[in-house]
Coordinates of C-alpha atoms and ligand atoms in Angstrom, one line a residue:
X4 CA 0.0 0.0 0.0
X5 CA 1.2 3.5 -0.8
X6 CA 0.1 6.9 -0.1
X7 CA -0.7 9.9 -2.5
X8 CA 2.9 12.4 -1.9
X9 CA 1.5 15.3 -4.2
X10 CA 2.9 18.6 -1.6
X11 CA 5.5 19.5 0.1
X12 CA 3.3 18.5 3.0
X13 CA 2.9 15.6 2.0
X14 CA 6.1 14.0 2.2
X15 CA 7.5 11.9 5.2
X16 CA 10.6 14.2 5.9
X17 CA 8.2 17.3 6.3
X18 CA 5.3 15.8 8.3
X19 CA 3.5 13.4 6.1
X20 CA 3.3 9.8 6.3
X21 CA 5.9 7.6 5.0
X22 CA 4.4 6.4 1.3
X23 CA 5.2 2.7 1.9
X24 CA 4.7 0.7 4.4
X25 CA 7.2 -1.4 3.8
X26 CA 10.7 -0.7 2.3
X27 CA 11.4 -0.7 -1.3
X28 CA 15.1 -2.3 -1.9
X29 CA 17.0 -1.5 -5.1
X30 CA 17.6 -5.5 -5.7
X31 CA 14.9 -7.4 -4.8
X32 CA 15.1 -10.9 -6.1
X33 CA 13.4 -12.1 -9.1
X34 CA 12.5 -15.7 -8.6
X35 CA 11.4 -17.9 -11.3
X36 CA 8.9 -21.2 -11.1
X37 CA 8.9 -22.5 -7.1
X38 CA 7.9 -25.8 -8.0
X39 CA 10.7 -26.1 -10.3
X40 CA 13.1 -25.3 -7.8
X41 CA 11.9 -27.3 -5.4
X42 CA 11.4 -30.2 -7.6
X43 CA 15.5 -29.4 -8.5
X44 CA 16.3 -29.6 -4.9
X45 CA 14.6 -32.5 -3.9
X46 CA 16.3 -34.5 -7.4
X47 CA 19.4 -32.9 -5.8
X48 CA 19.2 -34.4 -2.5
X49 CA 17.9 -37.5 -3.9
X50 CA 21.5 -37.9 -6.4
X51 CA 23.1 -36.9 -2.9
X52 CA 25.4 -34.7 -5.5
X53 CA 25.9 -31.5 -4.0
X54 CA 28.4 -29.8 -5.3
X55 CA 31.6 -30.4 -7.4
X56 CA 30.5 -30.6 -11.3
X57 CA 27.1 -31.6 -10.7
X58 CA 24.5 -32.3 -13.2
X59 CA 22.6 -29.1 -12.8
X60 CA 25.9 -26.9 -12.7
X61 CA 27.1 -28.5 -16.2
X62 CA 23.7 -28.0 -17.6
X63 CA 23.9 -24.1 -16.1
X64 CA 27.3 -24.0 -17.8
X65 CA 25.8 -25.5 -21.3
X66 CA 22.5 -22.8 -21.0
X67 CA 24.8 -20.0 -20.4
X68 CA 27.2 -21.1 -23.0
X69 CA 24.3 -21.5 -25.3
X70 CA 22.9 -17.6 -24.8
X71 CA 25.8 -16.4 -25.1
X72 CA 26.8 -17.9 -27.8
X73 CA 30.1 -18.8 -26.4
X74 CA 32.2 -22.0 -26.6
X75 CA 32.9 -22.3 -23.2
X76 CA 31.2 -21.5 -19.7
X77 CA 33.0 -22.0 -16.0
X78 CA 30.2 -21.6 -13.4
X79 CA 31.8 -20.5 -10.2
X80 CA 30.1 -19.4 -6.5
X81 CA 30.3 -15.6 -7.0
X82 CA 31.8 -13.2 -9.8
X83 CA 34.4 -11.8 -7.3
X84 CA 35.9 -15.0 -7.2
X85 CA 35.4 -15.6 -11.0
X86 CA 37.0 -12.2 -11.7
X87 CA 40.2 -13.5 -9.4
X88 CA 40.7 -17.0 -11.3
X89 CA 39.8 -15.4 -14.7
X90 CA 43.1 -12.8 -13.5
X91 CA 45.5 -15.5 -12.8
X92 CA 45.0 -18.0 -15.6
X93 CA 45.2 -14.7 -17.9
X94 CA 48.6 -14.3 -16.5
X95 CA 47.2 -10.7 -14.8
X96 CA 50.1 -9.1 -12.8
X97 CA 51.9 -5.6 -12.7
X98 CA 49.5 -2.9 -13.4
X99 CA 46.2 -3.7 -15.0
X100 CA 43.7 -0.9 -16.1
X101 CA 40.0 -0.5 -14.9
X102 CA 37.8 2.0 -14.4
X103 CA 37.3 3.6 -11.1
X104 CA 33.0 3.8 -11.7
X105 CA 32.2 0.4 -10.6
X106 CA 31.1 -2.1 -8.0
X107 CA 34.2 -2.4 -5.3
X108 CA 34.5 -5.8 -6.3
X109 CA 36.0 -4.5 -10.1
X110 CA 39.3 -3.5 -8.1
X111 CA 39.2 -5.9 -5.0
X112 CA 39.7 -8.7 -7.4
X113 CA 42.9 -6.9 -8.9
X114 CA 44.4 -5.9 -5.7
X115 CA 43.9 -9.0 -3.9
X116 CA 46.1 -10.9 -6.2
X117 CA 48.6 -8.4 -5.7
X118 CA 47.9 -6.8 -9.0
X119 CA 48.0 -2.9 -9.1
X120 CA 44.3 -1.3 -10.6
X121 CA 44.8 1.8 -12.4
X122 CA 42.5 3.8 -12.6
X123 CA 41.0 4.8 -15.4
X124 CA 37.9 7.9 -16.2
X125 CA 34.7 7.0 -17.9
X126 CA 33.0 8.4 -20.5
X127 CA 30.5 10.4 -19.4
X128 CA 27.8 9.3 -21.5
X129 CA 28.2 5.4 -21.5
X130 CA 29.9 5.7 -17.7
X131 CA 32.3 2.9 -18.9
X132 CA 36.1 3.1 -19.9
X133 CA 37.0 5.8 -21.7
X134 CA 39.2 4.3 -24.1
X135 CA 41.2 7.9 -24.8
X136 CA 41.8 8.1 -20.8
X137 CA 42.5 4.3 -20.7
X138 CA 45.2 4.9 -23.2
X139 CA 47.2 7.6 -21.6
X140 CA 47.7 5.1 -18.7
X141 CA 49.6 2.2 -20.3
X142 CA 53.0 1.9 -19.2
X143 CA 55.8 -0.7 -19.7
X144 CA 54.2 -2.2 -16.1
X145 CA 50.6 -2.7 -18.0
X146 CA 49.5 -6.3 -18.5
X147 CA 45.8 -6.1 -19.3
X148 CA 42.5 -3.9 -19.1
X149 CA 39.3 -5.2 -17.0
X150 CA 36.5 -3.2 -18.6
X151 CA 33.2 -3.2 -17.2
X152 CA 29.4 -3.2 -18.9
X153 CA 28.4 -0.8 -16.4
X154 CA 24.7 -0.9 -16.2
X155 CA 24.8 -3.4 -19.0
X156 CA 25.7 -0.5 -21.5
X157 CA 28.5 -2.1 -23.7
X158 CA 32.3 -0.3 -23.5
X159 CA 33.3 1.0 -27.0
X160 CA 34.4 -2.8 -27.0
X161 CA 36.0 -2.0 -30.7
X162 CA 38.1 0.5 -29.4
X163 CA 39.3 -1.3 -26.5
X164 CA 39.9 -4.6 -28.9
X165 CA 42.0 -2.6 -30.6
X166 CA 43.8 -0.7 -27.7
X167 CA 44.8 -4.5 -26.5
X168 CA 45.7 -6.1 -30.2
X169 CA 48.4 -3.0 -30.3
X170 CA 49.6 -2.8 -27.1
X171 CA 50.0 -6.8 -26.2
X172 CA 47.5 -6.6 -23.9
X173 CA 44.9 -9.1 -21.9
X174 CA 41.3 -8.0 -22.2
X175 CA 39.1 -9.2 -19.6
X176 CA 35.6 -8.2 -19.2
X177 CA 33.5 -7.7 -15.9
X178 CA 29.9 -8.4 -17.3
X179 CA 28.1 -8.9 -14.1
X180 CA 25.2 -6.6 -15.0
X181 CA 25.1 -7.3 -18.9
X182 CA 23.8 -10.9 -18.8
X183 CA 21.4 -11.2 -21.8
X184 CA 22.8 -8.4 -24.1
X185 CA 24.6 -7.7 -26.9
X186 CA 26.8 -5.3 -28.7
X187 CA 26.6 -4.5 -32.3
X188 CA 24.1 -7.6 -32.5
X189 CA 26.5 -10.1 -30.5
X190 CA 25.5 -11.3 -27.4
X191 CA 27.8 -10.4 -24.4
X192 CA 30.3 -13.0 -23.4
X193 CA 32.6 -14.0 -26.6
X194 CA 34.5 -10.5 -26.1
X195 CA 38.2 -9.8 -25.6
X196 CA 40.0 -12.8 -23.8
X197 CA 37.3 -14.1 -21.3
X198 CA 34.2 -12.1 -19.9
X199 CA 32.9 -12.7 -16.3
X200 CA 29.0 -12.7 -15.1
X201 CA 27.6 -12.2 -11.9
X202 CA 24.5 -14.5 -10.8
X203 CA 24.0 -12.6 -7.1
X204 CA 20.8 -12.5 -6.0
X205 CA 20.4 -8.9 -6.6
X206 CA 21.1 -9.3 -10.5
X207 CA 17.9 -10.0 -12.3
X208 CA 18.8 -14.0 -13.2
X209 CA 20.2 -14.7 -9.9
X210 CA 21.8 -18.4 -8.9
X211 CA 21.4 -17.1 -4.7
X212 CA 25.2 -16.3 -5.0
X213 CA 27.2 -17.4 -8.0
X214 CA 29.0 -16.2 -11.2
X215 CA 30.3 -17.6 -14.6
X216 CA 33.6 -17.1 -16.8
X217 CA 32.7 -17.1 -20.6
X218 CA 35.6 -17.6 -23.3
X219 CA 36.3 -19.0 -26.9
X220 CA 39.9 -19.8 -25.7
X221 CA 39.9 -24.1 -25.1
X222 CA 43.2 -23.3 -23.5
X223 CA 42.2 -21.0 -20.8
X224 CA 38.8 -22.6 -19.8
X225 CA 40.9 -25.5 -18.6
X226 CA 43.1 -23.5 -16.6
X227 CA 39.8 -22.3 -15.0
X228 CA 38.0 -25.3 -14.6
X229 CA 41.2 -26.6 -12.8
X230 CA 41.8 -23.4 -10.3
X231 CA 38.1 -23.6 -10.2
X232 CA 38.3 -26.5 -8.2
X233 CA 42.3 -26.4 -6.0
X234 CA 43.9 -27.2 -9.5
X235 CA 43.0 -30.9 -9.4
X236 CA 42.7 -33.1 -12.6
X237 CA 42.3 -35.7 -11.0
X238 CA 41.7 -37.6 -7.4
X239 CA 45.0 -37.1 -6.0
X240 CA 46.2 -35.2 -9.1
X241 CA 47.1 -31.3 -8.6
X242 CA 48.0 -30.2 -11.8
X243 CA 47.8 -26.2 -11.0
X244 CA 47.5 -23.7 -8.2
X245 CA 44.2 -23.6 -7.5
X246 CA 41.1 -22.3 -5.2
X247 CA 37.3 -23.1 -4.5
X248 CA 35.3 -21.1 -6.5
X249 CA 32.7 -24.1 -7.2
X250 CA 29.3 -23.4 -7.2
X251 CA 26.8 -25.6 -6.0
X252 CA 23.8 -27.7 -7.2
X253 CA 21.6 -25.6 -5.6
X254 CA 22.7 -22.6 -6.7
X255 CA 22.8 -24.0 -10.5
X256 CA 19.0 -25.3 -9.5
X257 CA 18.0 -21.7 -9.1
X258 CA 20.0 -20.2 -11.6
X259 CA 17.9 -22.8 -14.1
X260 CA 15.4 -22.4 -13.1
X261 CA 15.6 -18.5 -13.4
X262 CA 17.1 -18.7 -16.6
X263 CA 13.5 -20.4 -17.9
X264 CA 12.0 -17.0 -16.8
X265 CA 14.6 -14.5 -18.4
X266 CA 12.7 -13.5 -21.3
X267 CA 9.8 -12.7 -18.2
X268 CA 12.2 -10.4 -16.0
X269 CA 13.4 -8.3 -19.3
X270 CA 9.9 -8.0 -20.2
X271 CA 9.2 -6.7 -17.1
X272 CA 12.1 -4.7 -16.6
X273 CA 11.9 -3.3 -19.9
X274 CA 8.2 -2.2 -18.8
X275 CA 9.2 -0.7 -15.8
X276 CA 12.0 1.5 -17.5
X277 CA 9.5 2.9 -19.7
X278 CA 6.9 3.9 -16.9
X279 CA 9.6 5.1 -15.2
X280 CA 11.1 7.6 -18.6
X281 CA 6.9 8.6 -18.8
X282 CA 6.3 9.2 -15.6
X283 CA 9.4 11.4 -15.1
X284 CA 9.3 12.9 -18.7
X285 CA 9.7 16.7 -18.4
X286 CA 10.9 17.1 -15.1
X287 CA 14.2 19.7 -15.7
X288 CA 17.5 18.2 -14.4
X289 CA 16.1 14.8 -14.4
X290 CA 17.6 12.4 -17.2
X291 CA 16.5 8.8 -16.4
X292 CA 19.5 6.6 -18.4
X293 CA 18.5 5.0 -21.5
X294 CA 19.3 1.5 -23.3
X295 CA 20.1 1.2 -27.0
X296 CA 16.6 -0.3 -28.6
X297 CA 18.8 -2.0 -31.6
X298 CA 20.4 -4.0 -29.2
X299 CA 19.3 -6.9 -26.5
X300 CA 19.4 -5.6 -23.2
X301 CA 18.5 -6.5 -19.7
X302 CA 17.2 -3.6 -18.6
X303 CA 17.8 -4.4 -14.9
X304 CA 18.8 -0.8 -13.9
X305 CA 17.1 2.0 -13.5
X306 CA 20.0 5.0 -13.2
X307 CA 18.7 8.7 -12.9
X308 CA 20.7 11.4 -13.4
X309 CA 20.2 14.6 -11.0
X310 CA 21.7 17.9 -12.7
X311 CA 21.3 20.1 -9.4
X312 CA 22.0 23.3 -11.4
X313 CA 18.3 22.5 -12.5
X314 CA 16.7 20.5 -9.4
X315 CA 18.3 22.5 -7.0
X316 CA 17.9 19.8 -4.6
X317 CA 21.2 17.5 -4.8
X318 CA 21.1 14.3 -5.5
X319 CA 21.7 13.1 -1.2
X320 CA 18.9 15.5 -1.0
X321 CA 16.5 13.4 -2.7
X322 CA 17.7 10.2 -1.4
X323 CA 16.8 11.6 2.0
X324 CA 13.2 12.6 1.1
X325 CA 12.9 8.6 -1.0
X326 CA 14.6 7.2 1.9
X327 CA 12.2 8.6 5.1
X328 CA 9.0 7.5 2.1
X329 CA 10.6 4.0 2.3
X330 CA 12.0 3.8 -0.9
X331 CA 15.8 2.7 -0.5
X332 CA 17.6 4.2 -3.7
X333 CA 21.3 3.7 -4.2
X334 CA 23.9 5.6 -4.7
X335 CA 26.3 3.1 -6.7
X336 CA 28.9 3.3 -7.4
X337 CA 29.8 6.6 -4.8
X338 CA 32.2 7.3 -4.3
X339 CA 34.1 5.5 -7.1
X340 CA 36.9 2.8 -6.0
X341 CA 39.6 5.7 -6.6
X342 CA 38.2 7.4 -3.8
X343 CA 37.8 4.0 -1.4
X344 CA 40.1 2.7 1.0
X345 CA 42.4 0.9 0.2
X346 CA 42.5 2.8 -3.2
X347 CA 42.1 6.8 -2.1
X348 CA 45.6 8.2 -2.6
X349 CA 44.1 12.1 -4.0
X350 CA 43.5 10.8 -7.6
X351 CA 41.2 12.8 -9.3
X352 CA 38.8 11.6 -12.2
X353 CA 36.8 14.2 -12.6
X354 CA 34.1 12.8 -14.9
X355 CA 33.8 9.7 -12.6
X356 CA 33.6 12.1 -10.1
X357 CA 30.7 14.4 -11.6
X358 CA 29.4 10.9 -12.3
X359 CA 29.5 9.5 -8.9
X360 CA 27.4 12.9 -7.5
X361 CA 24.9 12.7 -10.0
X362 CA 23.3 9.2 -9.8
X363 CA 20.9 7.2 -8.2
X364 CA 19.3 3.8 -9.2
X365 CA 16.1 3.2 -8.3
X366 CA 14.1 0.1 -7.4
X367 CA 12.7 -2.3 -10.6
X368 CA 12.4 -6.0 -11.1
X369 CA 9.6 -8.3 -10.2
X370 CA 9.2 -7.0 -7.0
X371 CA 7.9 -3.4 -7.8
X372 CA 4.6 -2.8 -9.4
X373 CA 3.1 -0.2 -11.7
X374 CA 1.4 1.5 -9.0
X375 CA 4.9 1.3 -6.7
X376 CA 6.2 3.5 -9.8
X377 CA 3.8 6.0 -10.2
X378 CA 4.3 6.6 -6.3
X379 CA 8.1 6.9 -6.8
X380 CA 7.8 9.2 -9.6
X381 CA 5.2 11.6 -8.0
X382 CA 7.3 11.5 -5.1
X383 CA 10.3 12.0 -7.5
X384 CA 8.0 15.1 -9.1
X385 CA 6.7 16.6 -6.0
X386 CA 10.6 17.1 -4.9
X387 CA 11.3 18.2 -8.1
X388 CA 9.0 20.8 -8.8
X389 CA 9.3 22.4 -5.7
X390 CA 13.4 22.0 -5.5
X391 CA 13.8 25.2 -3.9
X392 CA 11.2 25.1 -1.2
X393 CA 12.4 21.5 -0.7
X394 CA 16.4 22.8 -0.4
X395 CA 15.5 25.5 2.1
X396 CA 13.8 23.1 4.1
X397 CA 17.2 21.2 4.1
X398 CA 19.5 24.1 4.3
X399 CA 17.2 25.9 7.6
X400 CA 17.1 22.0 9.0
X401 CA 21.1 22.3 8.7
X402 CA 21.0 25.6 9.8
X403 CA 19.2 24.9 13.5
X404 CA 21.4 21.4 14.0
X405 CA 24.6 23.3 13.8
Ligands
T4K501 N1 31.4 -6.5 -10.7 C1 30.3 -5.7 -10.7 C2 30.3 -4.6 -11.7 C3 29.3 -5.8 -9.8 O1 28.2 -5.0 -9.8 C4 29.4 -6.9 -8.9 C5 28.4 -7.1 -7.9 C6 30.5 -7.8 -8.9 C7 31.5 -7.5 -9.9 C8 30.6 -8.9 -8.0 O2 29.6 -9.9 -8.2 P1 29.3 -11.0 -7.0 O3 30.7 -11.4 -6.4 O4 28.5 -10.3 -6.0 O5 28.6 -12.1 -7.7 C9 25.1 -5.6 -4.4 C10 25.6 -7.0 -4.6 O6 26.0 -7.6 -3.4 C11 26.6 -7.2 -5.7 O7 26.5 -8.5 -6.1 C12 26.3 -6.2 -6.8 N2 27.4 -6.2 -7.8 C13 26.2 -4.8 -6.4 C14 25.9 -3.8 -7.5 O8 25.1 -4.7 -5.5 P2 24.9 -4.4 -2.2 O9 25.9 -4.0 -1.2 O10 24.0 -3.4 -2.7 O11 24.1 -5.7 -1.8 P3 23.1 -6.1 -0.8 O12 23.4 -7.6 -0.4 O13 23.1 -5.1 0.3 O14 21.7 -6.1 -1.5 C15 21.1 -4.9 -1.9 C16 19.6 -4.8 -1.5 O15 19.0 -5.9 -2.2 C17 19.4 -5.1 -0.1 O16 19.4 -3.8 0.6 C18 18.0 -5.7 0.0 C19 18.0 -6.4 -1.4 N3 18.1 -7.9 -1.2 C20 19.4 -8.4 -1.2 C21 19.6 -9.7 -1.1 C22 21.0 -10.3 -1.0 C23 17.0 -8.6 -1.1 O17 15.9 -8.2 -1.1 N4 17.2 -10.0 -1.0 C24 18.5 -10.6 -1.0 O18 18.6 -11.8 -0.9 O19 25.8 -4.9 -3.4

């Protein structure tokens, strides 16, 4: 249930009640056919095959393969830990070159292997890699570029194939939001040396936790498959260093299971980021960010951008007001990795950092229903349209705290 927010007055940080009940979360699960997934468990507990190359985890591997159109798929129990593995077997080490505007995890990956992430800016209209910036950076200490599909908006993936060829370079992609889409008609996954996805609960096909490396290269998707699981061949055969980064059958269960509801989630998504663009048409210093139509796309984020020149309110401003109406918006990726411990060391990147102040994603998915949209975006429109009254509310609350 949700209450009308259509004044000032009206909203929860000013007096009014709160317009949901319950909180919104940016990442709510989608969850496919129960019966399915229970039917998977119980065949899972049945096998008394838990883990460890299981049936459902190759047939995971083969589906994802298959979408993607790639020859080979290594299912593993998160992207973080895919992102690490993927690193070694490509021989990562030195300085490797990723953008600053992305989930922690981008650089963590890097860093915990001892490898150095340089950061890189972002284009300001894509918010991935700018490959100009990216190219400044490359020093005799470079041994690769991890790129990310922010949002699951491609890279100029042409440029930065070409950046690599030249330049002897590993490319490695982090595709954990760009399951299901494509770039200049090819489906994510068979780019530059391997790409990685993320299958975490929040993402809109979700496994619970888990992740998957995608890559033509026979060569390196047996390195992985043997780091995958402690660099064994064989029983009592260690062929390679190696870690656990299995994922189990219950995770492949669900991921199945919510891969036999993808074309559902996009369809939804895909609904909700147009209610959200009509709703919010017209409103001055809002730009809602928008997926190419000639592509596939997922559609699972919904990313505002707040131009404050024009809103007046700031961007923390109008967290605030969704926040005390129960509707949790995020600010990722603020403040950018660059800016992060163990990372801050007074780099600036100014578009990342212009970037980082001006967003908010909003919630979507299966969870959130038309009516749950319109509330957000009158919310979203009262603020708006009254921007100054709202900021002098803020500022003459500032002013008496202090
Ligand atoms: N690269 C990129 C570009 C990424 O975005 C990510 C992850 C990775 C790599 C690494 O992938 P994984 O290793 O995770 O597979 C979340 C996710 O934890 C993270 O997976 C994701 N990106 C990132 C963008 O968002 P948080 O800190 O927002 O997650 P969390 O767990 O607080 O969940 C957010 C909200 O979702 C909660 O407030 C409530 C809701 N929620 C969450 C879970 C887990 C639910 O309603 N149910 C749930 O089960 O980072």
């Amino acid at each position: 249930m949700s209450t009308a927010q259509k004044t000032i007055e009206d909203l929860a940080l000013f007096g009014g009640r709160p317009a949901f009940e319950q909180p919104l979360h940016v990442g709510r699960p989608n969850t496919g056919d129960r019966e399915k997934f229970s039917n998977r468990v119980n065949d899972i507990l049945d096998r008394r095959w838990l883990t460890n190359d299981g049936p459902y985890v190759i047939e995971f591997e083969e589906c994802i393969a298959e979408l993607t159109g790639v020859k080979h798929c290594v299912a593993t129990c998160n992207a973080t830990v895919a992102l690490e593995i993927a690193i070694r077997a490509l021989g990562l080490a030195g300085e490797v070159i990723v953008p600053s505007f992305t989930f922690i995890a981008t650089a963590h990956a890097l860093q915990w292997l001892g490898v150095t992430p340089v950061f890189c800016d972002i284009d300001p209209e894509t918010h991935t890699v700018d490959p100009r910036d990216l190219a400044r950076l490359i020093t005799p200490q470079t041994t690769g570029i991890l790129a990310v599909n922010l949002w699951g908006r491609q890279c100029d993936i042409n440029a930065l194939e070409s950046i690599a060829r030249d330049h002897g370079l590993k490319l490695l992609f982090d595709s954990a939001h760009a399951f299901g889409c494509s770039y200049q008609g090819r489906m994510v996954g068979g780019f530059g040396d391997a790409e990685v996805f993320s299958f975490h609960a929040t993402k809109f096909v979700n496994s619970l936790e888990g992740g998957a490396i995608t890559t033509n290269n026979d060569e390196l998707a047996k390195k992985l498959r043997l780091m995958r699981n402690f660099g064994f061949s064989s029983y009592d055969q260690v062929d390679s260093l190696g870690i656990n980064a299995k994922m189990s059958e219950v995770s492949a269960a669900m991921g199945l299971t919510n891969l036999e509801s993808l074309d559902d989630f996009i369809v939804t998504n895909r609904q909700n980021h147009r209610q959200y663009a009509e709703e919010l048409a017209g409103l001055n210093g809002i730009t809602l960010i928008s997926y190419d139509q000639n592509e596939h796309c997922n559609y699972q984020y919904v990313v505002l951008e707040i131009d404050a020149a024009q809103t007046i309110v700031s961007r923390d401003e109008l967290i605030r007001v969704l926040y005390s109406e129960n509707v949790l918006a995020r600010r990722y990726f603020y403040p950018g990795c660059h800016r992060s411990a163990p990372y801050a060391s007074g780099l600036v990147l100014p578009e990342t950092e212009r970037i980082c102040d001006r967003v908010l994603s909003l919630p979507t998915g299966t969870s959130v229903s038309p009516a749950d949209i319109t509330t957000i975006c009158e919310i979203i429109r009262t603020v708006v349209t009254n921007g100054r009254e709202v900021s002098a509310k803020f500022r003459s609350e500032t002013a008496k705290s202090v």
